[in-house]
Amino acid sequence: MPRSLPDTVLIEWPQSLSQPAPDTERALDRAADLLRHGGLVAIPTETVYGLAADALNATAIEKIFRAKQRPATNPLIVHVVDVGMAQSLAAEWPAAAAAITAELWPGPVTVVVPRGTSVPDTVTAGGATVALRCPQHRLTRRLIEKLGRPLAAPSANRSEAVSPTTAHHVLESLGNRIDLILNGGSCDCGIESTVVDCTQVPARILRPGPISRQILEEVLGRGMVMECDRLSRRVGLQAARAPGQHARHYAPQTPLELSPCAADRVACLLRSGKRIGWLTTQTNSANARLLAQSRELVIVPMPEEPVLFARQLYATLHAIDQRGLDAIVVDAVPDTEAWQAVRDRLLRAATPAPAIATGES
Ligand code: TXA
Ligand code: MG
């Protein structure tokens, strides 16, 4: 494992160019070469940055688990360039997987299907299923094409920490544990893909994400997709049924709380001498007053629209964590379909650390 910091290569591919520039091709060739030799490369995707290794090389996969300090019981998502590559990794191709992949790939949705024999045990944590995703980010698509093999890639952060949405976040979190970081800019969605278990009928959402239940229902038909258990009500059950879906995840170092009356809560914490970061969608006189009263308060205005909120969420948590504050307060977000993915991430980030490791990453 390398001890020095990895190279972070900026790879640009302007929308106006149908083919990448020679420099970009060279960076991708270098990444493909490292992966071919069992290396670890951080890759940009439209959701969050991934920590990639050749999915069919069990030794390389073990390096991912070591670098992230991820428990071997938590399976990885395998990234493919098209449906054909996905099918080569599956023992069966359920109707739900066929419909989702035909309509929504490439894109931020992962299908869980029966696992094919070529997939190493380490990838699936010994399970009978494999999670497959076809990313939209064209740099990563080009990389998989060049390699000609699928890439296993969890989010490129240490276990339980906030996922990275920039190359800089990856460098900070995994530093000297990886070989190369491909810097493809900020991630567009900002939160991880929706994960759908297609091995059962109706299909079941294991992790809410950018592709909503409503979109999945349009693709699969009414009643053909079960919502994941609402975290607010069923944390324990959900954790037991879906590997890796433990309560605490995506958590900054600074304790985070969600509050339905955030202005009052912030005022109360400030009175007790705490230094606070407040993520708020309200821009009104109450927070202006609080700000004027205290130098111990950092107010971060957040978008009122859930897709934009999601895009900014992790970058904001990374930035505010650097300030060494006592607490982060976030306005409670609505318990509606449109906010479900953001709400899930916030509730997990707000869950206190347990006495033993949960294994989420
Ligand atoms: O957007 C994403 O999905 C990002 C980017 C890099 O593609 N990846 C990502 O990977 O979020 P990770 O490892 O951080 O989260 C994958 C989730 C975990 O909760 C894992 O337990 C679950 O998917 N998962 C993986 N394989 C599974 C399987 N066979 N059955 C059920 N859940 C699975
Ligand atoms: Mg993760």
mmCIF file of C-alpha atoms and ligand atoms in Angstrom:
data_model
loop_
_atom_site.group_PDB
_atom_site.id
_atom_site.type_symbol
_atom_site.label_atom_id
_atom_site.label_comp_id
_atom_site.label_asym_id
_atom_site.label_seq_id
_atom_site.Cartn_x
_atom_site.Cartn_y
_atom_site.Cartn_z
ATOM 1 C CA MET A 1 0.000 0.000 0.000
ATOM 2 C CA PRO A 2 1.484 3.405 -0.912
ATOM 3 C CA ARG A 3 2.619 5.635 1.940
ATOM 4 C CA SER A 4 2.802 8.927 0.113
ATOM 5 C CA LEU A 5 -0.243 10.890 -1.003
ATOM 6 C CA PRO A 6 -1.758 9.693 -4.269
ATOM 7 C CA ASP A 7 -1.685 11.819 -7.403
ATOM 8 C CA THR A 8 -4.885 13.752 -7.918
ATOM 9 C CA VAL A 9 -5.287 14.153 -11.653
ATOM 10 C CA LEU A 10 -7.711 16.745 -12.933
ATOM 11 C CA ILE A 11 -9.460 15.225 -15.909
ATOM 12 C CA GLU A 12 -11.593 17.572 -17.910
ATOM 13 C CA TRP A 13 -13.991 16.597 -20.643
ATOM 14 C CA PRO A 14 -16.023 19.634 -21.678
ATOM 15 C CA GLN A 15 -19.599 18.892 -22.790
ATOM 16 C CA SER A 16 -18.790 20.435 -26.176
ATOM 17 C CA LEU A 17 -16.293 17.652 -27.007
ATOM 18 C CA SER A 18 -17.613 14.255 -28.020
ATOM 19 C CA GLN A 19 -14.187 12.664 -27.432
ATOM 20 C CA PRO A 20 -11.891 13.385 -24.463
ATOM 21 C CA ALA A 21 -8.704 15.396 -25.034
ATOM 22 C CA PRO A 22 -5.382 13.456 -25.267
ATOM 23 C CA ASP A 23 -4.439 14.436 -21.666
ATOM 24 C CA THR A 24 -7.678 13.012 -20.364
ATOM 25 C CA GLU A 25 -7.204 9.812 -22.353
ATOM 26 C CA ARG A 26 -3.698 9.489 -20.914
ATOM 27 C CA ALA A 27 -4.999 9.914 -17.341
ATOM 28 C CA LEU A 28 -7.674 7.281 -17.961
ATOM 29 C CA ASP A 29 -5.090 4.918 -19.497
ATOM 30 C CA ARG A 30 -2.968 5.315 -16.384
ATOM 31 C CA ALA A 31 -5.967 4.612 -14.152
ATOM 32 C CA ALA A 32 -6.919 1.533 -16.206
ATOM 33 C CA ASP A 33 -3.349 0.277 -15.968
ATOM 34 C CA LEU A 34 -3.295 0.658 -12.175
ATOM 35 C CA LEU A 35 -6.637 -1.153 -11.899
ATOM 36 C CA ARG A 36 -5.403 -3.947 -14.196
ATOM 37 C CA HIS A 37 -2.518 -4.473 -11.751
ATOM 38 C CA GLY A 38 -4.752 -4.648 -8.698
ATOM 39 C CA GLY A 39 -4.523 -0.960 -7.665
ATOM 40 C CA LEU A 40 -7.101 1.326 -6.060
ATOM 41 C CA VAL A 41 -8.355 4.375 -7.970
ATOM 42 C CA ALA A 42 -10.876 6.947 -6.725
ATOM 43 C CA ILE A 43 -13.407 7.698 -9.468
ATOM 44 C CA PRO A 44 -15.967 10.457 -9.988
ATOM 45 C CA THR A 45 -19.585 9.402 -10.420
ATOM 46 C CA GLU A 46 -22.773 11.449 -10.668
ATOM 47 C CA THR A 47 -23.676 10.482 -7.072
ATOM 48 C CA VAL A 48 -20.500 10.501 -4.926
ATOM 49 C CA TYR A 49 -16.845 9.561 -5.520
ATOM 50 C CA GLY A 50 -16.155 5.816 -5.495
ATOM 51 C CA LEU A 51 -13.084 3.861 -4.414
ATOM 52 C CA ALA A 52 -12.629 1.474 -7.319
ATOM 53 C CA ALA A 53 -10.846 -1.824 -7.868
ATOM 54 C CA ASP A 54 -11.200 -4.559 -10.500
ATOM 55 C CA ALA A 55 -14.374 -6.328 -9.358
ATOM 56 C CA LEU A 56 -13.105 -9.713 -10.522
ATOM 57 C CA ASN A 57 -9.786 -9.512 -8.641
ATOM 58 C CA ALA A 58 -10.358 -10.738 -5.075
ATOM 59 C CA THR A 59 -6.973 -9.482 -3.850
ATOM 60 C CA ALA A 60 -7.679 -5.971 -5.110
ATOM 61 C CA ILE A 61 -11.114 -6.065 -3.465
ATOM 62 C CA GLU A 62 -9.541 -6.867 -0.109
ATOM 63 C CA LYS A 63 -7.506 -3.658 -0.437
ATOM 64 C CA ILE A 64 -10.753 -1.653 -0.641
ATOM 65 C CA PHE A 65 -11.959 -3.125 2.646
ATOM 66 C CA ARG A 66 -8.609 -2.383 4.301
ATOM 67 C CA ALA A 67 -8.379 1.172 2.985
ATOM 68 C CA LYS A 68 -11.907 2.037 4.163
ATOM 69 C CA GLN A 69 -11.703 -0.022 7.353
ATOM 70 C CA ARG A 70 -14.946 -1.528 6.169
ATOM 71 C CA PRO A 71 -16.185 -4.764 7.767
ATOM 72 C CA ALA A 72 -16.014 -7.739 5.375
ATOM 73 C CA THR A 73 -19.733 -8.357 6.012
ATOM 74 C CA ASN A 74 -20.792 -5.259 4.044
ATOM 75 C CA PRO A 75 -21.019 -6.041 0.287
ATOM 76 C CA LEU A 76 -19.846 -3.710 -2.500
ATOM 77 C CA ILE A 77 -21.657 -2.277 -5.522
ATOM 78 C CA VAL A 78 -20.224 -3.378 -8.882
ATOM 79 C CA HIS A 79 -20.115 -0.696 -11.599
ATOM 80 C CA VAL A 80 -20.658 -1.711 -15.211
ATOM 81 C CA VAL A 81 -20.696 0.113 -18.519
ATOM 82 C CA ASP A 82 -23.923 -1.391 -19.885
ATOM 83 C CA VAL A 83 -26.670 -3.951 -19.337
ATOM 84 C CA GLY A 84 -24.677 -6.666 -21.150
ATOM 85 C CA MET A 85 -21.797 -6.391 -18.671
ATOM 86 C CA ALA A 86 -24.312 -6.413 -15.799
ATOM 87 C CA GLN A 87 -25.999 -9.566 -17.048
ATOM 88 C CA SER A 88 -22.615 -11.306 -17.292
ATOM 89 C CA LEU A 89 -22.345 -10.896 -13.498
ATOM 90 C CA ALA A 90 -25.856 -12.142 -12.655
ATOM 91 C CA ALA A 91 -27.202 -15.688 -12.353
ATOM 92 C CA GLU A 92 -30.692 -14.478 -13.313
ATOM 93 C CA TRP A 93 -32.099 -11.231 -14.665
ATOM 94 C CA PRO A 94 -35.393 -10.584 -12.870
ATOM 95 C CA ALA A 95 -38.143 -8.627 -14.664
ATOM 96 C CA ALA A 96 -37.736 -5.659 -12.296
ATOM 97 C CA ALA A 97 -33.997 -5.441 -13.067
ATOM 98 C CA ALA A 98 -34.727 -5.641 -16.803
ATOM 99 C CA ALA A 99 -37.250 -2.790 -16.614
ATOM 100 C CA ILE A 100 -35.190 -0.529 -14.331
ATOM 101 C CA THR A 101 -31.988 -0.947 -16.295
ATOM 102 C CA ALA A 102 -33.712 -0.479 -19.666
ATOM 103 C CA GLU A 103 -35.364 2.769 -18.546
ATOM 104 C CA LEU A 104 -33.016 4.316 -16.006
ATOM 105 C CA TRP A 105 -29.448 3.246 -16.881
ATOM 106 C CA PRO A 106 -27.009 4.841 -17.016
ATOM 107 C CA GLY A 107 -28.090 6.641 -13.872
ATOM 108 C CA PRO A 108 -28.118 6.778 -10.070
ATOM 109 C CA VAL A 109 -29.961 3.515 -9.356
ATOM 110 C CA THR A 110 -28.447 0.176 -8.274
ATOM 111 C CA VAL A 111 -30.176 -3.168 -8.791
ATOM 112 C CA VAL A 112 -29.648 -6.151 -6.490
ATOM 113 C CA VAL A 113 -29.929 -9.442 -8.419
ATOM 114 C CA PRO A 114 -28.893 -13.099 -7.967
ATOM 115 C CA ARG A 115 -25.124 -13.259 -8.145
ATOM 116 C CA GLY A 116 -23.242 -14.910 -11.039
ATOM 117 C CA THR A 117 -20.338 -17.313 -10.480
ATOM 118 C CA SER A 118 -17.642 -14.900 -11.736
ATOM 119 C CA VAL A 119 -18.197 -12.463 -8.847
ATOM 120 C CA PRO A 120 -15.739 -13.049 -5.975
ATOM 121 C CA ASP A 121 -17.113 -13.804 -2.499
ATOM 122 C CA THR A 122 -15.324 -10.757 -1.114
ATOM 123 C CA VAL A 123 -17.483 -8.456 -3.295
ATOM 124 C CA THR A 124 -20.813 -9.855 -2.121
ATOM 125 C CA ALA A 125 -19.681 -10.565 1.443
ATOM 126 C CA GLY A 126 -20.465 -14.201 0.695
ATOM 127 C CA GLY A 127 -24.119 -13.383 -0.091
ATOM 128 C CA ALA A 128 -26.251 -14.872 -2.880
ATOM 129 C CA THR A 129 -26.912 -11.510 -4.539
ATOM 130 C CA VAL A 130 -24.840 -8.808 -6.218
ATOM 131 C CA ALA A 131 -25.560 -5.064 -6.420
ATOM 132 C CA LEU A 132 -25.000 -3.599 -9.924
ATOM 133 C CA ARG A 133 -24.896 0.005 -11.029
ATOM 134 C CA CYS A 134 -24.199 1.693 -14.361
ATOM 135 C CA PRO A 135 -22.904 5.204 -13.643
ATOM 136 C CA GLN A 136 -23.704 8.188 -15.802
ATOM 137 C CA HIS A 137 -20.437 10.080 -15.352
ATOM 138 C CA ARG A 138 -18.795 9.758 -18.722
ATOM 139 C CA LEU A 139 -15.212 9.712 -17.417
ATOM 140 C CA THR A 140 -15.952 6.648 -15.326
ATOM 141 C CA ARG A 141 -17.870 5.049 -18.185
ATOM 142 C CA ARG A 142 -14.869 5.580 -20.417
ATOM 143 C CA LEU A 143 -12.593 4.092 -17.741
ATOM 144 C CA ILE A 144 -14.702 0.921 -17.449
ATOM 145 C CA GLU A 145 -14.751 0.639 -21.249
ATOM 146 C CA LYS A 146 -10.966 0.929 -21.406
ATOM 147 C CA LEU A 147 -10.499 -1.650 -18.678
ATOM 148 C CA GLY A 148 -13.102 -3.955 -20.227
ATOM 149 C CA ARG A 149 -13.979 -5.213 -16.743
ATOM 150 C CA PRO A 150 -16.442 -4.179 -14.020
ATOM 151 C CA LEU A 151 -15.333 -2.001 -11.096
ATOM 152 C CA ALA A 152 -16.318 -2.649 -7.494
ATOM 153 C CA ALA A 153 -16.604 0.748 -5.806
ATOM 154 C CA PRO A 154 -18.001 1.776 -2.445
ATOM 155 C CA SER A 155 -18.106 5.473 -1.592
ATOM 156 C CA ALA A 156 -14.519 6.733 -1.214
ATOM 157 C CA ASN A 157 -14.651 7.607 2.498
ATOM 158 C CA ARG A 158 -13.649 5.838 5.672
ATOM 159 C CA SER A 159 -16.364 3.622 7.098
ATOM 160 C CA GLU A 160 -19.285 5.599 8.621
ATOM 161 C CA ALA A 161 -17.942 9.005 7.556
ATOM 162 C CA VAL A 162 -19.598 11.466 5.193
ATOM 163 C CA SER A 163 -19.325 10.402 1.533
ATOM 164 C CA PRO A 164 -17.048 12.483 -0.727
ATOM 165 C CA THR A 165 -18.498 14.696 -3.437
ATOM 166 C CA THR A 166 -15.177 16.219 -4.532
ATOM 167 C CA ALA A 167 -11.684 14.833 -5.187
ATOM 168 C CA HIS A 168 -10.484 16.958 -2.278
ATOM 169 C CA HIS A 169 -12.827 15.138 0.138
ATOM 170 C CA VAL A 170 -11.341 11.813 -1.031
ATOM 171 C CA LEU A 171 -7.809 13.042 -0.470
ATOM 172 C CA GLU A 172 -8.673 14.165 3.052
ATOM 173 C CA SER A 173 -10.471 10.979 4.014
ATOM 174 C CA LEU A 174 -8.332 8.263 2.413
ATOM 175 C CA GLY A 175 -5.096 10.181 1.871
ATOM 176 C CA ASN A 176 -2.230 7.753 1.534
ATOM 177 C CA ARG A 177 -4.345 4.616 1.223
ATOM 178 C CA ILE A 178 -5.007 4.755 -2.522
ATOM 179 C CA ASP A 179 -2.986 4.901 -5.744
ATOM 180 C CA LEU A 180 -4.688 7.607 -7.799
ATOM 181 C CA ILE A 181 -7.608 10.047 -7.589
ATOM 182 C CA LEU A 182 -9.339 11.033 -10.808
ATOM 183 C CA ASN A 183 -10.721 14.516 -10.260
ATOM 184 C CA GLY A 184 -13.834 14.851 -12.403
ATOM 185 C CA GLY A 185 -15.296 17.835 -10.539
ATOM 186 C CA SER A 186 -18.159 18.024 -8.037
ATOM 187 C CA CYS A 187 -20.745 15.253 -8.064
ATOM 188 C CA ASP A 188 -24.065 16.232 -9.536
ATOM 189 C CA CYS A 189 -26.521 14.338 -7.284
ATOM 190 C CA GLY A 190 -24.428 14.658 -4.109
ATOM 191 C CA ILE A 191 -25.947 11.592 -2.393
ATOM 192 C CA GLU A 192 -25.596 7.874 -3.091
ATOM 193 C CA SER A 193 -27.641 5.893 -5.621
ATOM 194 C CA THR A 194 -31.035 4.386 -4.880
ATOM 195 C CA VAL A 195 -30.585 0.646 -4.158
ATOM 196 C CA VAL A 196 -33.434 -1.654 -5.247
ATOM 197 C CA ASP A 197 -33.716 -5.328 -4.358
ATOM 198 C CA CYS A 198 -35.022 -6.941 -7.545
ATOM 199 C CA THR A 199 -34.889 -10.511 -6.244
ATOM 200 C CA GLN A 200 -38.395 -10.244 -4.797
ATOM 201 C CA VAL A 201 -41.810 -9.226 -6.117
ATOM 202 C CA PRO A 202 -42.671 -6.467 -5.506
ATOM 203 C CA ALA A 203 -39.151 -5.047 -5.676
ATOM 204 C CA ARG A 204 -37.998 -3.285 -2.504
ATOM 205 C CA ILE A 205 -36.046 -0.071 -2.030
ATOM 206 C CA LEU A 206 -33.136 -0.824 0.323
ATOM 207 C CA ARG A 207 -31.697 2.704 0.221
ATOM 208 C CA PRO A 208 -33.636 5.765 -0.971
ATOM 209 C CA GLY A 209 -31.720 7.983 -3.371
ATOM 210 C CA PRO A 210 -31.913 10.265 -6.384
ATOM 211 C CA ILE A 211 -34.320 7.909 -8.215
ATOM 212 C CA SER A 212 -37.525 8.159 -6.181
ATOM 213 C CA ARG A 213 -40.129 5.502 -5.437
ATOM 214 C CA GLN A 214 -42.490 7.399 -7.728
ATOM 215 C CA ILE A 215 -40.113 7.100 -10.704
ATOM 216 C CA LEU A 216 -39.575 3.408 -9.957
ATOM 217 C CA GLU A 217 -43.321 2.862 -9.830
ATOM 218 C CA GLU A 218 -43.714 4.544 -13.204
ATOM 219 C CA VAL A 219 -41.199 2.045 -14.591
ATOM 220 C CA LEU A 220 -42.347 -1.092 -12.738
ATOM 221 C CA GLY A 221 -46.064 -0.431 -12.467
ATOM 222 C CA ARG A 222 -48.311 0.492 -9.568
ATOM 223 C CA GLY A 223 -47.760 -1.566 -6.424
ATOM 224 C CA MET A 224 -44.636 -3.175 -7.899
ATOM 225 C CA VAL A 225 -42.176 -1.404 -5.602
ATOM 226 C CA MET A 226 -42.124 -1.338 -1.827
ATOM 227 C CA GLU A 227 -40.805 1.711 -0.075
ATOM 228 C CA CYS A 228 -37.927 1.094 2.301
ATOM 229 C CA ASP A 229 -38.979 1.233 5.910
ATOM 230 C CA ARG A 230 -39.043 4.812 7.054
ATOM 231 C CA LEU A 231 -35.908 5.232 9.087
ATOM 232 C CA SER A 232 -37.701 7.411 11.574
ATOM 233 C CA ARG A 233 -39.997 4.557 12.521
ATOM 234 C CA ARG A 234 -38.084 1.380 11.827
ATOM 235 C CA VAL A 235 -34.355 1.901 12.234
ATOM 236 C CA GLY A 236 -33.756 -1.398 14.000
ATOM 237 C CA LEU A 237 -35.694 -3.581 11.574
ATOM 238 C CA GLN A 238 -34.259 -1.955 8.494
ATOM 239 C CA ALA A 239 -30.736 -2.425 9.771
ATOM 240 C CA ALA A 240 -31.331 -6.097 10.363
ATOM 241 C CA ARG A 241 -32.783 -6.792 6.898
ATOM 242 C CA ALA A 242 -30.466 -4.910 4.558
ATOM 243 C CA PRO A 243 -26.716 -5.440 4.892
ATOM 244 C CA GLY A 244 -24.936 -2.182 5.510
ATOM 245 C CA GLN A 245 -28.104 -0.183 6.175
ATOM 246 C CA HIS A 246 -27.220 0.518 9.753
ATOM 247 C CA ALA A 247 -28.601 3.472 11.578
ATOM 248 C CA ARG A 248 -25.439 5.520 11.916
ATOM 249 C CA HIS A 249 -23.798 6.518 8.666
ATOM 250 C CA TYR A 250 -22.850 9.653 6.727
ATOM 251 C CA ALA A 251 -21.950 11.216 10.060
ATOM 252 C CA PRO A 252 -19.671 14.241 10.436
ATOM 253 C CA GLN A 253 -17.242 14.346 13.389
ATOM 254 C CA THR A 254 -19.265 17.172 14.928
ATOM 255 C CA PRO A 255 -22.474 15.935 16.632
ATOM 256 C CA LEU A 256 -25.459 16.676 14.400
ATOM 257 C CA GLU A 257 -29.091 17.091 15.380
ATOM 258 C CA LEU A 258 -32.270 17.619 13.408
ATOM 259 C CA SER A 259 -34.702 20.039 14.954
ATOM 260 C CA PRO A 260 -38.317 20.924 14.123
ATOM 261 C CA CYS A 261 -37.852 24.264 15.954
ATOM 262 C CA ALA A 262 -34.273 24.901 14.925
ATOM 263 C CA ALA A 263 -34.163 28.641 15.695
ATOM 264 C CA ASP A 264 -35.174 27.993 19.322
ATOM 265 C CA ARG A 265 -32.786 25.085 19.638
ATOM 266 C CA VAL A 266 -29.891 27.126 18.245
ATOM 267 C CA ALA A 267 -30.683 30.010 20.598
ATOM 268 C CA CYS A 268 -30.735 27.606 23.539
ATOM 269 C CA LEU A 269 -27.386 26.014 22.606
ATOM 270 C CA LEU A 270 -25.788 29.436 22.118
ATOM 271 C CA ARG A 271 -27.010 30.505 25.567
ATOM 272 C CA SER A 272 -25.242 27.506 27.075
ATOM 273 C CA GLY A 273 -21.984 28.662 25.492
ATOM 274 C CA LYS A 274 -21.847 26.226 22.570
ATOM 275 C CA ARG A 275 -20.437 27.044 19.147
ATOM 276 C CA ILE A 276 -22.973 26.065 16.535
ATOM 277 C CA GLY A 277 -23.285 25.455 12.804
ATOM 278 C CA TRP A 278 -26.875 25.811 11.587
ATOM 279 C CA LEU A 279 -27.999 24.428 8.229
ATOM 280 C CA THR A 280 -31.246 26.171 7.480
ATOM 281 C CA THR A 281 -33.690 26.657 4.636
ATOM 282 C CA GLN A 282 -35.262 29.599 6.472
ATOM 283 C CA THR A 283 -33.878 33.000 5.718
ATOM 284 C CA ASN A 284 -35.898 35.180 8.001
ATOM 285 C CA SER A 285 -35.499 37.743 10.719
ATOM 286 C CA ALA A 286 -35.175 35.098 13.482
ATOM 287 C CA ASN A 287 -31.843 33.816 12.215
ATOM 288 C CA ALA A 288 -30.655 37.320 11.324
ATOM 289 C CA ARG A 289 -31.276 38.262 14.977
ATOM 290 C CA LEU A 290 -29.423 35.207 16.249
ATOM 291 C CA LEU A 291 -26.518 35.900 13.961
ATOM 292 C CA ALA A 292 -26.286 39.486 15.154
ATOM 293 C CA GLN A 293 -26.288 38.316 18.777
ATOM 294 C CA SER A 294 -23.567 35.702 18.504
ATOM 295 C CA ARG A 295 -20.120 35.284 17.083
ATOM 296 C CA GLU A 296 -20.305 31.592 17.929
ATOM 297 C CA LEU A 297 -22.786 30.812 15.168
ATOM 298 C CA VAL A 298 -22.193 29.801 11.547
ATOM 299 C CA ILE A 299 -25.407 29.924 9.526
ATOM 300 C CA VAL A 300 -25.358 27.970 6.267
ATOM 301 C CA PRO A 301 -28.362 28.753 4.032
ATOM 302 C CA MET A 302 -29.577 25.560 2.339
ATOM 303 C CA PRO A 303 -31.781 25.266 -0.780
ATOM 304 C CA GLU A 304 -35.518 24.774 -0.270
ATOM 305 C CA GLU A 305 -35.647 22.291 -3.102
ATOM 306 C CA PRO A 306 -34.698 18.669 -2.192
ATOM 307 C CA VAL A 307 -32.550 17.885 -5.271
ATOM 308 C CA LEU A 308 -30.478 21.027 -4.724
ATOM 309 C CA PHE A 309 -30.331 20.384 -0.976
ATOM 310 C CA ALA A 310 -28.977 16.878 -1.660
ATOM 311 C CA ARG A 311 -26.363 18.221 -4.067
ATOM 312 C CA GLN A 312 -24.973 20.518 -1.375
ATOM 313 C CA LEU A 313 -25.463 18.420 1.742
ATOM 314 C CA TYR A 314 -22.237 16.414 2.026
ATOM 315 C CA ALA A 315 -20.005 19.256 0.802
ATOM 316 C CA THR A 316 -21.570 21.460 3.490
ATOM 317 C CA LEU A 317 -21.038 18.828 6.197
ATOM 318 C CA HIS A 318 -17.407 18.349 5.121
ATOM 319 C CA ALA A 319 -16.812 22.108 5.218
ATOM 320 C CA ILE A 320 -18.537 22.728 8.539
ATOM 321 C CA ASP A 321 -16.731 19.796 10.157
ATOM 322 C CA GLN A 322 -13.461 21.658 9.553
ATOM 323 C CA ARG A 323 -14.602 24.474 11.854
ATOM 324 C CA GLY A 324 -14.327 22.407 15.037
ATOM 325 C CA LEU A 325 -17.743 23.520 16.338
ATOM 326 C CA ASP A 326 -19.623 21.918 19.242
ATOM 327 C CA ALA A 327 -22.746 20.963 17.306
ATOM 328 C CA ILE A 328 -24.494 21.122 13.957
ATOM 329 C CA VAL A 329 -28.231 21.842 13.971
ATOM 330 C CA VAL A 330 -30.258 21.145 10.839
ATOM 331 C CA ASP A 331 -33.866 22.205 10.238
ATOM 332 C CA ALA A 332 -36.047 19.071 10.168
ATOM 333 C CA VAL A 333 -36.971 18.416 6.532
ATOM 334 C CA PRO A 334 -40.505 17.386 5.460
ATOM 335 C CA ASP A 335 -41.495 13.719 5.760
ATOM 336 C CA THR A 336 -42.556 13.557 2.113
ATOM 337 C CA GLU A 337 -41.618 11.446 -0.887
ATOM 338 C CA ALA A 338 -39.500 14.210 -2.453
ATOM 339 C CA TRP A 339 -37.389 14.605 0.698
ATOM 340 C CA GLN A 340 -37.035 10.932 1.558
ATOM 341 C CA ALA A 341 -33.426 10.402 0.445
ATOM 342 C CA VAL A 342 -32.191 13.579 2.163
ATOM 343 C CA ARG A 343 -34.200 12.763 5.273
ATOM 344 C CA ASP A 344 -32.704 9.262 5.410
ATOM 345 C CA ARG A 345 -29.148 10.676 5.247
ATOM 346 C CA LEU A 346 -29.855 13.329 7.871
ATOM 347 C CA LEU A 347 -31.478 10.877 10.280
ATOM 348 C CA ARG A 348 -28.508 8.552 9.956
ATOM 349 C CA ALA A 349 -26.033 11.417 10.415
ATOM 350 C CA ALA A 350 -27.906 12.393 13.568
ATOM 351 C CA THR A 351 -27.812 8.908 15.089
ATOM 352 C CA PRO A 352 -25.366 8.828 18.027
ATOM 353 C CA ALA A 353 -22.318 6.564 17.662
ATOM 354 C CA PRO A 354 -22.985 3.137 19.224
ATOM 355 C CA ALA A 355 -20.615 1.435 21.634
ATOM 356 C CA ILE A 356 -19.646 -1.076 18.912
ATOM 357 C CA ALA A 357 -18.940 -0.489 15.210
ATOM 358 C CA THR A 358 -22.002 -0.766 12.952
ATOM 359 C CA GLY A 359 -20.170 -1.694 9.790
ATOM 360 C CA GLU A 360 -21.800 0.919 7.542
ATOM 361 C CA SER A 361 -19.660 2.750 5.039
HETATM 362 O O1 TXA B 1 -23.957 6.017 -5.512
HETATM 363 C C1 TXA B 1 -23.462 4.985 -5.065
HETATM 364 O O2 TXA B 1 -24.100 3.926 -4.928
HETATM 365 C C2 TXA B 1 -21.976 5.049 -4.657
HETATM 366 C C3 TXA B 1 -21.135 5.298 -5.913
HETATM 367 C C4 TXA B 1 -19.653 5.237 -5.643
HETATM 368 O O3 TXA B 1 -21.513 4.405 -6.912
HETATM 369 N N1 TXA B 1 -21.589 3.849 -3.990
HETATM 370 C C5 TXA B 1 -21.966 3.558 -2.718
HETATM 371 O O4 TXA B 1 -21.400 2.393 -2.234
HETATM 372 O O5 TXA B 1 -22.711 4.263 -2.076
HETATM 373 P P1 TXA B 1 -21.422 2.013 -0.682
HETATM 374 O O6 TXA B 1 -20.615 0.760 -0.573
HETATM 375 O O7 TXA B 1 -20.978 3.150 0.102
HETATM 376 O O8 TXA B 1 -22.917 1.666 -0.430
HETATM 377 C C6 TXA B 1 -23.467 0.522 -1.029
HETATM 378 C C7 TXA B 1 -24.658 0.056 -0.269
HETATM 379 C C8 TXA B 1 -24.280 -0.484 1.108
HETATM 380 O O9 TXA B 1 -25.284 -0.109 2.017
HETATM 381 C C9 TXA B 1 -24.278 -1.986 0.888
HETATM 382 O O10 TXA B 1 -24.572 -2.694 2.076
HETATM 383 C C10 TXA B 1 -25.394 -2.149 -0.132
HETATM 384 O O11 TXA B 1 -25.247 -1.044 -1.000
HETATM 385 N N2 TXA B 1 -25.230 -3.382 -0.898
HETATM 386 C C11 TXA B 1 -24.182 -3.764 -1.658
HETATM 387 N N3 TXA B 1 -24.376 -5.003 -2.150
HETATM 388 C C12 TXA B 1 -25.576 -5.418 -1.709
HETATM 389 C C13 TXA B 1 -26.346 -6.605 -1.862
HETATM 390 N N4 TXA B 1 -25.910 -7.634 -2.592
HETATM 391 N N5 TXA B 1 -27.547 -6.668 -1.238
HETATM 392 C C14 TXA B 1 -28.027 -5.620 -0.493
HETATM 393 N N6 TXA B 1 -27.339 -4.471 -0.297
HETATM 394 C C15 TXA B 1 -26.134 -4.377 -0.893
HETATM 395 MG MG MG B 2 -20.838 4.493 1.560
#
